[in-house]
Tab-separated table of C-alpha atoms in Angstrom:
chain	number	residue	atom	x	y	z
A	193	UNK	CA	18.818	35.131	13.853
A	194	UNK	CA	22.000	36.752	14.186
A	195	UNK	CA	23.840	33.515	15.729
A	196	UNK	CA	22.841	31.155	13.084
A	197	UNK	CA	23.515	30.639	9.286
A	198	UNK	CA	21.229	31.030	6.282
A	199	UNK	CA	20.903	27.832	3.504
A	200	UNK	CA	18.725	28.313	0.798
A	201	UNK	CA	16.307	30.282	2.838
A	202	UNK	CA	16.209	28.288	6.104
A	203	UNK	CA	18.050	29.457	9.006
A	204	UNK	CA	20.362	27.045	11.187
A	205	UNK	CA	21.443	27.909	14.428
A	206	UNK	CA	24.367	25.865	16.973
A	207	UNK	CA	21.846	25.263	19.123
A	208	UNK	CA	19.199	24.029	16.840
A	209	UNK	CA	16.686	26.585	18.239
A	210	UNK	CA	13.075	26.181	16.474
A	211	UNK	CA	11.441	29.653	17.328
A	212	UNK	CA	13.773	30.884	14.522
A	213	UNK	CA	11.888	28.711	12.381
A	214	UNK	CA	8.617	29.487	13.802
A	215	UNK	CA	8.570	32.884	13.901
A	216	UNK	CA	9.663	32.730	9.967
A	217	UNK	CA	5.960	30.708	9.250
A	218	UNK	CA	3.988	32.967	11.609
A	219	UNK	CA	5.440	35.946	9.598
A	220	UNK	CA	4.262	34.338	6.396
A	221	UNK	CA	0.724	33.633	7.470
A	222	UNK	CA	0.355	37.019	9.351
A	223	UNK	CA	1.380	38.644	6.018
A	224	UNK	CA	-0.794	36.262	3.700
A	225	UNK	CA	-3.411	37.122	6.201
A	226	UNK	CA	-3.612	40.776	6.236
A	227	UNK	CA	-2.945	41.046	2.499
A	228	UNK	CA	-5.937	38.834	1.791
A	229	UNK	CA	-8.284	40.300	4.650
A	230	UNK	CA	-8.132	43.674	2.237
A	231	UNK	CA	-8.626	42.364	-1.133
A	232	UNK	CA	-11.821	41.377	-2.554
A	233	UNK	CA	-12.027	37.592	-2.677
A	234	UNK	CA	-14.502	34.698	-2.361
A	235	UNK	CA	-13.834	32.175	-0.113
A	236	UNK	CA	-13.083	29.805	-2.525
A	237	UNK	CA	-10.277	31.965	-4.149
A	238	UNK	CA	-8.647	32.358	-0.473
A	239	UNK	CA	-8.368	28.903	-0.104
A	240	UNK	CA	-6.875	28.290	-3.509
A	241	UNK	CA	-4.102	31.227	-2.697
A	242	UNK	CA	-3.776	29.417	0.858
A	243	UNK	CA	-2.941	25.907	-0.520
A	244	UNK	CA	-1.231	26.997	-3.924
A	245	UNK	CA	0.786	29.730	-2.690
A	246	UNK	CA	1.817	29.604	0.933
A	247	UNK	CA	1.415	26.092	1.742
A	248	UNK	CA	4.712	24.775	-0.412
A	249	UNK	CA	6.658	28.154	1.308
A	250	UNK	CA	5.317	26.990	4.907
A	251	UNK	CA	6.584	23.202	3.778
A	252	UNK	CA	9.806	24.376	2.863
A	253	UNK	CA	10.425	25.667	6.321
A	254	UNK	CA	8.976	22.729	7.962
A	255	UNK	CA	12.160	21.000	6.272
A	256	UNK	CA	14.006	22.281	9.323
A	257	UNK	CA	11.416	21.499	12.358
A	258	UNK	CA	9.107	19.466	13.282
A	259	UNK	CA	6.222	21.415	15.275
A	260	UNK	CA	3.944	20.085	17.691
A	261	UNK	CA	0.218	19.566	17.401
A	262	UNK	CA	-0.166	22.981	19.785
A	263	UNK	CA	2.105	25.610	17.751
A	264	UNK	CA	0.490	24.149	14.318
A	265	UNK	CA	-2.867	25.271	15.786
A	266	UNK	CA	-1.854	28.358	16.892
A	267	UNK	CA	-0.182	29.386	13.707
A	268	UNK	CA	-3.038	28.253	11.748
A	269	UNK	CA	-5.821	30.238	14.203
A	270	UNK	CA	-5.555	33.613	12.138
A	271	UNK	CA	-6.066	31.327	8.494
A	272	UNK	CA	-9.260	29.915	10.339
A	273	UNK	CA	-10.707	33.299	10.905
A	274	UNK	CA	-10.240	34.277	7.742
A	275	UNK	CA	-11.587	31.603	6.024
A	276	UNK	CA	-14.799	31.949	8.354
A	277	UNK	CA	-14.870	35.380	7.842
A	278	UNK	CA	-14.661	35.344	3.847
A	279	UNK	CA	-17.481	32.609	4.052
A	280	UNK	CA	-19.452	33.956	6.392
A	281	UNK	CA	-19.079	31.549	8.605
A	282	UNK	CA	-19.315	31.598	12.724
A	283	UNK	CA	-16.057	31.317	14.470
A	284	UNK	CA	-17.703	28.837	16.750
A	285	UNK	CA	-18.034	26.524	13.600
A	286	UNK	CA	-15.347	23.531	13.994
A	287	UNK	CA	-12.207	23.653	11.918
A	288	UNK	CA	-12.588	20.758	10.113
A	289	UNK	CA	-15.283	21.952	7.828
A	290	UNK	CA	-12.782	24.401	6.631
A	291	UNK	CA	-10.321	21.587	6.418
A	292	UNK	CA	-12.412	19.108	4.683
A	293	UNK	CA	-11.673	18.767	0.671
A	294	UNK	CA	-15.079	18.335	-0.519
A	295	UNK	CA	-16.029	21.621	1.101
A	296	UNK	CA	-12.596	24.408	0.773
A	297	UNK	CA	-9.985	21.644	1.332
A	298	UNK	CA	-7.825	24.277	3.720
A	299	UNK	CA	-4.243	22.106	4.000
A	300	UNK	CA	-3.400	21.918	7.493
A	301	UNK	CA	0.144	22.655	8.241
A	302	UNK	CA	0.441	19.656	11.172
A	303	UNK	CA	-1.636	17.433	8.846
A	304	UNK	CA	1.018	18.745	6.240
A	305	UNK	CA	3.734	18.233	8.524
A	306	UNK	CA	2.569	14.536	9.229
A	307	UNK	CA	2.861	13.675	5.416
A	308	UNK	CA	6.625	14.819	5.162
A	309	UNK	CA	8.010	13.636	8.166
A	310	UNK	CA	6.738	10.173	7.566
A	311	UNK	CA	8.414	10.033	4.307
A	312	UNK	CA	11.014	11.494	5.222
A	313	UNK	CA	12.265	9.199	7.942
A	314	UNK	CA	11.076	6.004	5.445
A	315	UNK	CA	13.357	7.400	2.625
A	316	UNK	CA	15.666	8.138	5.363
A	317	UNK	CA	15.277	4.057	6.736
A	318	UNK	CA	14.300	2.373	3.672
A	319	UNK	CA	16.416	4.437	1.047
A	320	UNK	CA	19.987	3.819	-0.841
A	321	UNK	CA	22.917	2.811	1.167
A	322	UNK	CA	24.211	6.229	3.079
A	323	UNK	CA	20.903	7.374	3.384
A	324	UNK	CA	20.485	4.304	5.410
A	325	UNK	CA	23.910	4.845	7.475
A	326	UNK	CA	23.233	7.867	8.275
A	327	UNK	CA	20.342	7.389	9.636
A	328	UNK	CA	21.008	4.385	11.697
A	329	UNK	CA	23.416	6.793	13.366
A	330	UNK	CA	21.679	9.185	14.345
A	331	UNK	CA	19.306	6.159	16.073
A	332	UNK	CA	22.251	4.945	17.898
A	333	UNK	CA	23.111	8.541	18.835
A	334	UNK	CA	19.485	9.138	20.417
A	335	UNK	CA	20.138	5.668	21.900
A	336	UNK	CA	23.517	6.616	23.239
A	337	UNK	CA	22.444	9.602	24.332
A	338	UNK	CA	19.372	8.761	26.902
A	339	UNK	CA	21.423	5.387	27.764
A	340	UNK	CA	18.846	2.613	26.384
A	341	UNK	CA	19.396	-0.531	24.660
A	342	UNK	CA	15.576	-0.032	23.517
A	343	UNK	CA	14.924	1.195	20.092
A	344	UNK	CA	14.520	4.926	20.019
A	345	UNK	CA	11.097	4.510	17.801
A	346	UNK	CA	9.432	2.808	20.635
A	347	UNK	CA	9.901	4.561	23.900
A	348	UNK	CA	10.004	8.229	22.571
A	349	UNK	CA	7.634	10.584	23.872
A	350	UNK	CA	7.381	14.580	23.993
A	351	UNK	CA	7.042	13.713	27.942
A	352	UNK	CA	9.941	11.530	28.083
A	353	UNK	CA	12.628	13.346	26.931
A	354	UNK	CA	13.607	16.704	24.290
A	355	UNK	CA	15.670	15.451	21.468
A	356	UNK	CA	16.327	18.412	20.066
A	357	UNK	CA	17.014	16.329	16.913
A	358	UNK	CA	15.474	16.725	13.668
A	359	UNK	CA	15.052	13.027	13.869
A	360	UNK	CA	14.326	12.170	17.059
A	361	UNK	CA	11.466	15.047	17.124
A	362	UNK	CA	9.693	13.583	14.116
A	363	UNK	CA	9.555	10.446	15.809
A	364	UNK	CA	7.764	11.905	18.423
A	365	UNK	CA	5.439	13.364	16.464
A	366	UNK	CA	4.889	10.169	14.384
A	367	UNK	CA	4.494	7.873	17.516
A	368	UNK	CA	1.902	9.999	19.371
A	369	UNK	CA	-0.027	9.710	15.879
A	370	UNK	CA	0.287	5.776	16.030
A	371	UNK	CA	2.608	6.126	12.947
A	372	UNK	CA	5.201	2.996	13.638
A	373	UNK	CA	8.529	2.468	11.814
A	374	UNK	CA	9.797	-0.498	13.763
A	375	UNK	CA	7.719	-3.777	13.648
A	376	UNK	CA	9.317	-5.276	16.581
A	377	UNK	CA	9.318	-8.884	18.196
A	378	UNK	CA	10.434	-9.436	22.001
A	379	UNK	CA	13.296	-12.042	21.962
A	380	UNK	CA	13.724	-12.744	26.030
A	381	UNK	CA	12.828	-9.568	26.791
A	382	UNK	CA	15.500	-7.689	24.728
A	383	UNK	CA	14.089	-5.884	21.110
A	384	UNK	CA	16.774	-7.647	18.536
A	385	UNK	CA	19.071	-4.800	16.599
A	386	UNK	CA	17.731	-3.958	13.630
């Protein structure tokens, strides 16, 4: 943390470097988790504290990444236990109990994650006039920078290529959820410019 710079509680290195981020949320939860584990609380009150208090403090730092389906399950492993735990629940059971809002309605951070980005990047497409600018640059700088004339939106993957943008990782994330921002046609083989 030492070679980056603090803004209103999020760090920012030169080198855009994520664990910084990461190990900030898995801090919070181990913290949230070992407070809770000693107190005397039904199940139900743990999953109000989970989703009223730490899940708009995890969302704030998910401002500055975007985290893949793989580290969101592994930072939300020791919240799972918990939850089975304080309902007396097998750790065999699935997840998605926990996670379902009719039952404790547990947010899930890359569920959470999902939400944000994707408005994000349609404020940041559809919004007022240098919101719009700047984000068309950043496009043609992703374009630019892995030499295609195809739109960035349809051929990344996390396979492909690293962006180590802010953008061009949440369009990662959106596209291997089948979230699409471009509705594109194939003129002679070329996408038009949009």
């Amino acid at each position: 943390m030492k070679d980056g710079n603090r803004f209103l509680g999020i760090f920012f290195t030169h080198n855009n470097n994520r664990w910084v981020h990461i190990e900030k949320i898995e801090k919070m939860i181990k913290g949230f988790v070992k407070v809770v584990n000693k107190k005397i609380l039904t199940d139900k009150q743990v999953a109000k504290l989970w989703n009223v208090t730490l899940i708009p403090a995890i969302e704030y730092q998910l401002l500055g990444i975007v985290i893949t389906r793989q580290e969101a399950e592994k930072l939300m492993t020791p919240v799972n236990i918990l939850m089975k735990h304080k309902s007396n629940m097998p750790k065999s059971l699935p997840n998605c109990i926990i996670y379902d809002k009719d039952i404790y309605g547990i947010k899930d951070i890359y569920n959470l994650q999902l939400e944000c980005i994707s408005k994000n990047i349609m404020y940041l497409a559809n919004g007022n006039e240098e919101l719009n600018k700047i984000f068309k640059i950043q496009m043609r700088k992703l374009q630019q920078k892995y030499w295609s004339v195809l739109c960035v939106s349809v051929m990344v993957t996390s396979d492909k290529f690293p962006t180590k943008t802010h953008v061009g990782d949440a369009l990662i994330i959106l596209n291997e959820n089948n979230f699409k921002i471009c509705n594109h046609k194939i003129i002679d083989d070329q996408f038009p410019n949009h």
